[in-house]
DNA sequence: AGAGTGGCTTAGCGGCCGCTAAGGTTTCTC
DNA sequence: GAGAAACCTTAGCGGCCGCTAAGCCACTCT
């Protein structure tokens, strides 16, 4: 991937996060990049394609990272998954925002790709959680993992605490929730 | 508020949740309501105004509900706040989605109103949390509350478990997280 | 020097969609 | 039954914005 492309992706991500995909024009992106609107079409097929690439990139990053953590194994995989995800949420708030808010503006095809990748990522977490708590039924585990993602992905709405402190809070909350024991094993 | 208005608001909310504000036309809303596009303008000033009313309504509902819980007092206020919020998240997933995703499409004025109401709601929670854990500093408490909201508001992404089971999971996770004790009282 | 290439420019088309205009029909009141 | 009011209709304007067309400039390589 060319340097210019990633540069444009970053610029666009920040604009999308701030104003929403639909409220950002290709001219806006161009302006922010120091070029003019249609210059974008020398790097991407269009505005939607750019968004798709961005969203797929995020999902792949998370899935790859999660797999790397899982493959190492050990008895603290969940801790390391939480840590990995929390770092992403803290360091790339703009991407979190776009992923959650603007997926609906991607093409059907890209949406499908993203959802498939996300589903794999969720499954990865679910497997680890069930590995730790074998009594958990699978659907409860899925809902739990989604809830934990919601928790960690709250960074765009939190004020700006020092980075390390934010990480500490998020990992503590997430692990406390993950380790809470169900009343009745459903 | 006229019956028709609330009806239209509900219909629009579901459409917005499914496809996103920007991907829903006034004709779509009309069609779904059994009338035709511009009929909308006899009830609302426009598409943006409709959205604004919807979002402000949500924020007011939450703030009012939270206040009612808090004013009762007792030693289980946090439990009841969690329960109240979780019920909303489970029963009105469409509204949750719209609130998070389409706020950016409301007018500046409406966005400001919504954010003010939301800030008050957060403060209400923060006060209760600090009441229970006086050692918590205020900014940590705010980040915690935002994280809990993220956790509970994950319902749109969770599959559909039985309602009561979903409520059980969310309240358990939320309370476990809320009651986890910070390593070092910052 | 000349050719190719990568990256940019401006001008402008075309489609979509929010919204308005102008008027019809039903319902209610007296 | 007349008048008003509530609610709806269709036709169509106007603006915005993604995208294309056509061509300029700078740099590299032979």
PDB file of C-alpha atoms in Angstrom, chain B:
ATOM      1  CA  UNK B   1     -47.985  15.343  21.491  1.00  0.00           C
ATOM      2  CA  UNK B   2     -50.384  13.965  18.895  1.00  0.00           C
ATOM      3  CA  UNK B   3     -50.708  10.245  18.448  1.00  0.00           C
ATOM      4  CA  UNK B   4     -49.700  10.437  14.815  1.00  0.00           C
ATOM      5  CA  UNK B   5     -46.477  12.203  15.709  1.00  0.00           C
ATOM      6  CA  UNK B   6     -45.331   9.536  18.135  1.00  0.00           C
ATOM      7  CA  UNK B   7     -46.340   6.917  15.616  1.00  0.00           C
ATOM      8  CA  UNK B   8     -44.202   8.533  12.963  1.00  0.00           C
ATOM      9  CA  UNK B   9     -41.332   8.908  15.406  1.00  0.00           C
ATOM     10  CA  UNK B  10     -41.394   5.196  16.134  1.00  0.00           C
ATOM     11  CA  UNK B  11     -41.548   4.271  12.475  1.00  0.00           C
ATOM     12  CA  UNK B  12     -38.714   6.622  11.648  1.00  0.00           C
ATOM     13  CA  UNK B  13     -36.644   5.338  14.562  1.00  0.00           C
ATOM     14  CA  UNK B  14     -36.800   1.809  13.233  1.00  0.00           C
ATOM     15  CA  UNK B  15     -35.846   2.901   9.748  1.00  0.00           C
ATOM     16  CA  UNK B  16     -32.972   5.018  11.018  1.00  0.00           C
ATOM     17  CA  UNK B  17     -31.729   2.183  13.192  1.00  0.00           C
ATOM     18  CA  UNK B  18     -31.765  -0.224  10.300  1.00  0.00           C
ATOM     19  CA  UNK B  19     -30.279   1.873   7.536  1.00  0.00           C
ATOM     20  CA  UNK B  20     -28.953   5.034   9.156  1.00  0.00           C
ATOM     21  CA  UNK B  21     -30.429   8.526   9.035  1.00  0.00           C
ATOM     22  CA  UNK B  22     -28.633   9.521   5.864  1.00  0.00           C
ATOM     23  CA  UNK B  23     -29.810   6.433   4.004  1.00  0.00           C
ATOM     24  CA  UNK B  24     -33.473   6.980   4.772  1.00  0.00           C
ATOM     25  CA  UNK B  25     -35.462   9.402   2.647  1.00  0.00           C
ATOM     26  CA  UNK B  26     -38.623  11.204   3.672  1.00  0.00           C
ATOM     27  CA  UNK B  27     -40.395   9.082   1.101  1.00  0.00           C
ATOM     28  CA  UNK B  28     -39.185   5.964   2.889  1.00  0.00           C
ATOM     29  CA  UNK B  29     -40.661   7.205   6.146  1.00  0.00           C
ATOM     30  CA  UNK B  30     -43.914   8.092   4.442  1.00  0.00           C
ATOM     31  CA  UNK B  31     -44.129   4.714   2.736  1.00  0.00           C
ATOM     32  CA  UNK B  32     -43.529   2.880   5.983  1.00  0.00           C
ATOM     33  CA  UNK B  33     -46.276   4.936   7.603  1.00  0.00           C
ATOM     34  CA  UNK B  34     -48.708   4.269   4.793  1.00  0.00           C
ATOM     35  CA  UNK B  35     -48.739   7.831   3.550  1.00  0.00           C
ATOM     36  CA  UNK B  36     -46.561   9.524   1.033  1.00  0.00           C
ATOM     37  CA  UNK B  37     -43.372  11.468   1.503  1.00  0.00           C
ATOM     38  CA  UNK B  38     -44.218  15.102   2.031  1.00  0.00           C
ATOM     39  CA  UNK B  39     -47.098  14.246   4.388  1.00  0.00           C
ATOM     40  CA  UNK B  40     -44.373  14.330   7.002  1.00  0.00           C
ATOM     41  CA  UNK B  41     -44.221  18.097   6.818  1.00  0.00           C
ATOM     42  CA  UNK B  42     -47.648  18.416   8.386  1.00  0.00           C
ATOM     43  CA  UNK B  43     -46.212  16.962  11.577  1.00  0.00           C
ATOM     44  CA  UNK B  44     -42.576  17.993  11.635  1.00  0.00           C
ATOM     45  CA  UNK B  45     -40.615  20.908  10.325  1.00  0.00           C
ATOM     46  CA  UNK B  46     -38.392  18.537   8.405  1.00  0.00           C
ATOM     47  CA  UNK B  47     -36.323  15.414   8.525  1.00  0.00           C
ATOM     48  CA  UNK B  48     -33.666  16.946  10.762  1.00  0.00           C
ATOM     49  CA  UNK B  49     -36.286  18.283  13.165  1.00  0.00           C
ATOM     50  CA  UNK B  50     -37.822  14.845  13.448  1.00  0.00           C
ATOM     51  CA  UNK B  51     -34.439  13.389  14.303  1.00  0.00           C
ATOM     52  CA  UNK B  52     -33.796  16.118  16.836  1.00  0.00           C
ATOM     53  CA  UNK B  53     -37.084  15.481  18.576  1.00  0.00           C
ATOM     54  CA  UNK B  54     -36.339  11.790  18.704  1.00  0.00           C
ATOM     55  CA  UNK B  55     -32.880  12.202  20.195  1.00  0.00           C
ATOM     56  CA  UNK B  56     -33.950  14.794  22.734  1.00  0.00           C
ATOM     57  CA  UNK B  57     -36.838  12.558  23.711  1.00  0.00           C
ATOM     58  CA  UNK B  58     -34.484   9.688  24.430  1.00  0.00           C
ATOM     59  CA  UNK B  59     -32.152  11.826  26.523  1.00  0.00           C
ATOM     60  CA  UNK B  60     -35.043  13.289  28.492  1.00  0.00           C
ATOM     61  CA  UNK B  61     -36.488   9.868  29.120  1.00  0.00           C
ATOM     62  CA  UNK B  62     -33.213   8.612  30.519  1.00  0.00           C
ATOM     63  CA  UNK B  63     -32.558  11.679  32.634  1.00  0.00           C
ATOM     64  CA  UNK B  64     -36.084  11.706  34.057  1.00  0.00           C
ATOM     65  CA  UNK B  65     -35.976   7.993  34.783  1.00  0.00           C
ATOM     66  CA  UNK B  66     -32.582   8.307  36.421  1.00  0.00           C
ATOM     67  CA  UNK B  67     -33.779  11.159  38.583  1.00  0.00           C
ATOM     68  CA  UNK B  68     -36.804   9.225  39.723  1.00  0.00           C
ATOM     69  CA  UNK B  69     -34.544   6.372  40.765  1.00  0.00           C
ATOM     70  CA  UNK B  70     -32.099   8.648  42.527  1.00  0.00           C
ATOM     71  CA  UNK B  71     -34.721  10.625  44.387  1.00  0.00           C
ATOM     72  CA  UNK B  72     -36.059   7.501  46.044  1.00  0.00           C
ATOM     73  CA  UNK B  73     -32.672   6.993  47.589  1.00  0.00           C
ATOM     74  CA  UNK B  74     -31.915   3.979  49.718  1.00  0.00           C
ATOM     75  CA  UNK B  75     -28.788   1.913  49.628  1.00  0.00           C
ATOM     76  CA  UNK B  76     -29.327   0.226  46.292  1.00  0.00           C
ATOM     77  CA  UNK B  77     -29.550   3.182  43.969  1.00  0.00           C
ATOM     78  CA  UNK B  78     -26.811   1.954  41.665  1.00  0.00           C
ATOM     79  CA  UNK B  79     -28.527  -1.388  41.282  1.00  0.00           C
ATOM     80  CA  UNK B  80     -31.726   0.321  40.313  1.00  0.00           C
ATOM     81  CA  UNK B  81     -29.989   2.688  37.921  1.00  0.00           C
ATOM     82  CA  UNK B  82     -28.367  -0.257  36.202  1.00  0.00           C
ATOM     83  CA  UNK B  83     -31.686  -2.046  36.059  1.00  0.00           C
ATOM     84  CA  UNK B  84     -33.467   0.986  34.638  1.00  0.00           C
ATOM     85  CA  UNK B  85     -30.859   1.591  31.977  1.00  0.00           C
ATOM     86  CA  UNK B  86     -30.600  -2.081  31.071  1.00  0.00           C
ATOM     87  CA  UNK B  87     -34.348  -2.310  30.541  1.00  0.00           C
ATOM     88  CA  UNK B  88     -34.201   0.602  28.164  1.00  0.00           C
ATOM     89  CA  UNK B  89     -31.261  -0.885  26.289  1.00  0.00           C
ATOM     90  CA  UNK B  90     -32.996  -4.222  25.933  1.00  0.00           C
ATOM     91  CA  UNK B  91     -36.436  -2.913  25.010  1.00  0.00           C
ATOM     92  CA  UNK B  92     -35.431  -0.055  22.727  1.00  0.00           C
ATOM     93  CA  UNK B  93     -32.430  -1.229  20.789  1.00  0.00           C
ATOM     94  CA  UNK B  94     -33.407   0.873  17.818  1.00  0.00           C
ATOM     95  CA  UNK B  95     -33.293   4.044  19.878  1.00  0.00           C
ATOM     96  CA  UNK B  96     -29.917   3.102  21.316  1.00  0.00           C
ATOM     97  CA  UNK B  97     -28.552   2.675  17.834  1.00  0.00           C
ATOM     98  CA  UNK B  98     -29.892   5.970  16.564  1.00  0.00           C
ATOM     99  CA  UNK B  99     -28.727   7.879  19.596  1.00  0.00           C
ATOM    100  CA  UNK B 100     -25.191   6.656  19.147  1.00  0.00           C
ATOM    101  CA  UNK B 101     -24.949   6.763  15.420  1.00  0.00           C
ATOM    102  CA  UNK B 102     -27.038   9.608  14.117  1.00  0.00           C
ATOM    103  CA  UNK B 103     -26.521  12.349  16.659  1.00  0.00           C
ATOM    104  CA  UNK B 104     -24.039  13.747  14.207  1.00  0.00           C
ATOM    105  CA  UNK B 105     -26.842  14.392  11.727  1.00  0.00           C
ATOM    106  CA  UNK B 106     -28.894  16.577  14.056  1.00  0.00           C
ATOM    107  CA  UNK B 107     -28.633  20.352  14.021  1.00  0.00           C
ATOM    108  CA  UNK B 108     -25.906  21.926  16.108  1.00  0.00           C
ATOM    109  CA  UNK B 109     -28.575  23.218  18.456  1.00  0.00           C
ATOM    110  CA  UNK B 110     -30.164  19.814  18.972  1.00  0.00           C
ATOM    111  CA  UNK B 111     -26.785  18.173  19.405  1.00  0.00           C
ATOM    112  CA  UNK B 112     -26.019  20.637  22.131  1.00  0.00           C
ATOM    113  CA  UNK B 113     -29.304  19.992  23.888  1.00  0.00           C
ATOM    114  CA  UNK B 114     -28.763  16.260  23.756  1.00  0.00           C
ATOM    115  CA  UNK B 115     -25.234  16.488  25.050  1.00  0.00           C
ATOM    116  CA  UNK B 116     -26.328  18.685  27.916  1.00  0.00           C
ATOM    117  CA  UNK B 117     -29.005  16.212  28.936  1.00  0.00           C
ATOM    118  CA  UNK B 118     -26.575  13.329  28.595  1.00  0.00           C
ATOM    119  CA  UNK B 119     -24.022  15.148  30.726  1.00  0.00           C
ATOM    120  CA  UNK B 120     -26.584  15.567  33.482  1.00  0.00           C
ATOM    121  CA  UNK B 121     -27.447  11.896  33.291  1.00  0.00           C
ATOM    122  CA  UNK B 122     -23.808  10.944  33.564  1.00  0.00           C
ATOM    123  CA  UNK B 123     -23.356  13.264  36.524  1.00  0.00           C
ATOM    124  CA  UNK B 124     -26.289  11.649  38.246  1.00  0.00           C
ATOM    125  CA  UNK B 125     -24.618   8.268  37.951  1.00  0.00           C
ATOM    126  CA  UNK B 126     -21.238   9.650  38.943  1.00  0.00           C
ATOM    127  CA  UNK B 127     -22.673  11.117  42.132  1.00  0.00           C
ATOM    128  CA  UNK B 128     -24.188   7.803  43.105  1.00  0.00           C
ATOM    129  CA  UNK B 129     -21.005   5.926  42.339  1.00  0.00           C
ATOM    130  CA  UNK B 130     -18.915   8.301  44.406  1.00  0.00           C
ATOM    131  CA  UNK B 131     -21.500   8.047  47.159  1.00  0.00           C
ATOM    132  CA  UNK B 132     -20.755   4.329  47.297  1.00  0.00           C
ATOM    133  CA  UNK B 133     -17.025   4.631  46.762  1.00  0.00           C
ATOM    134  CA  UNK B 134     -15.896   7.966  48.202  1.00  0.00           C
ATOM    135  CA  UNK B 135     -12.246   7.335  47.420  1.00  0.00           C
ATOM    136  CA  UNK B 136     -12.923   7.477  43.697  1.00  0.00           C
ATOM    137  CA  UNK B 137     -11.795  10.647  42.019  1.00  0.00           C
ATOM    138  CA  UNK B 138     -14.348  12.334  39.852  1.00  0.00           C
ATOM    139  CA  UNK B 139     -12.702  11.854  36.457  1.00  0.00           C
ATOM    140  CA  UNK B 140     -12.136   8.176  37.054  1.00  0.00           C
ATOM    141  CA  UNK B 141     -15.766   7.884  38.042  1.00  0.00           C
ATOM    142  CA  UNK B 142     -16.865   9.602  34.836  1.00  0.00           C
ATOM    143  CA  UNK B 143     -14.802   7.279  32.684  1.00  0.00           C
ATOM    144  CA  UNK B 144     -16.182   4.337  34.608  1.00  0.00           C
ATOM    145  CA  UNK B 145     -19.758   5.422  34.094  1.00  0.00           C
ATOM    146  CA  UNK B 146     -19.181   5.941  30.377  1.00  0.00           C
ATOM    147  CA  UNK B 147     -17.709   2.465  30.181  1.00  0.00           C
ATOM    148  CA  UNK B 148     -20.741   1.017  31.941  1.00  0.00           C
ATOM    149  CA  UNK B 149     -23.002   2.786  29.474  1.00  0.00           C
ATOM    150  CA  UNK B 150     -21.002   1.274  26.656  1.00  0.00           C
ATOM    151  CA  UNK B 151     -21.417  -2.125  28.233  1.00  0.00           C
ATOM    152  CA  UNK B 152     -25.164  -1.866  28.673  1.00  0.00           C
ATOM    153  CA  UNK B 153     -25.691  -0.173  25.332  1.00  0.00           C
ATOM    154  CA  UNK B 154     -24.139  -3.135  23.564  1.00  0.00           C
ATOM    155  CA  UNK B 155     -27.589  -4.658  23.094  1.00  0.00           C
ATOM    156  CA  UNK B 156     -27.882  -3.749  19.403  1.00  0.00           C
ATOM    157  CA  UNK B 157     -24.869  -5.937  18.693  1.00  0.00           C
ATOM    158  CA  UNK B 158     -25.827  -8.899  20.830  1.00  0.00           C
ATOM    159  CA  UNK B 159     -27.862 -11.683  19.362  1.00  0.00           C
ATOM    160  CA  UNK B 160     -31.328 -12.085  20.746  1.00  0.00           C
ATOM    161  CA  UNK B 161     -31.306 -14.009  23.965  1.00  0.00           C
ATOM    162  CA  UNK B 162     -34.503 -14.209  25.977  1.00  0.00           C
ATOM    163  CA  UNK B 163     -35.201 -10.781  27.398  1.00  0.00           C
ATOM    164  CA  UNK B 164     -34.861 -11.682  31.052  1.00  0.00           C
ATOM    165  CA  UNK B 165     -31.634 -13.552  30.488  1.00  0.00           C
ATOM    166  CA  UNK B 166     -30.188 -10.589  28.638  1.00  0.00           C
ATOM    167  CA  UNK B 167     -31.165  -8.347  31.529  1.00  0.00           C
ATOM    168  CA  UNK B 168     -29.541 -10.707  34.000  1.00  0.00           C
ATOM    169  CA  UNK B 169     -26.295 -10.822  32.089  1.00  0.00           C
ATOM    170  CA  UNK B 170     -26.071  -7.074  31.623  1.00  0.00           C
ATOM    171  CA  UNK B 171     -26.854  -6.197  35.212  1.00  0.00           C
ATOM    172  CA  UNK B 172     -24.436  -8.785  36.533  1.00  0.00           C
ATOM    173  CA  UNK B 173     -21.610  -7.556  34.304  1.00  0.00           C
ATOM    174  CA  UNK B 174     -22.324  -3.909  34.973  1.00  0.00           C
ATOM    175  CA  UNK B 175     -22.451  -4.294  38.739  1.00  0.00           C
ATOM    176  CA  UNK B 176     -19.353  -6.463  38.839  1.00  0.00           C
ATOM    177  CA  UNK B 177     -17.489  -3.803  36.899  1.00  0.00           C
ATOM    178  CA  UNK B 178     -18.862  -0.946  38.986  1.00  0.00           C
ATOM    179  CA  UNK B 179     -17.836  -2.662  42.197  1.00  0.00           C
ATOM    180  CA  UNK B 180     -14.352  -3.621  41.162  1.00  0.00           C
ATOM    181  CA  UNK B 181     -11.918  -1.760  43.356  1.00  0.00           C
ATOM    182  CA  UNK B 182      -9.130   0.347  41.862  1.00  0.00           C
ATOM    183  CA  UNK B 183      -5.626  -0.890  42.619  1.00  0.00           C
ATOM    184  CA  UNK B 184      -4.379   2.461  43.834  1.00  0.00           C
ATOM    185  CA  UNK B 185      -6.928   5.111  44.773  1.00  0.00           C
ATOM    186  CA  UNK B 186      -5.796   7.690  42.200  1.00  0.00           C
TER     187      UNK B 186
END
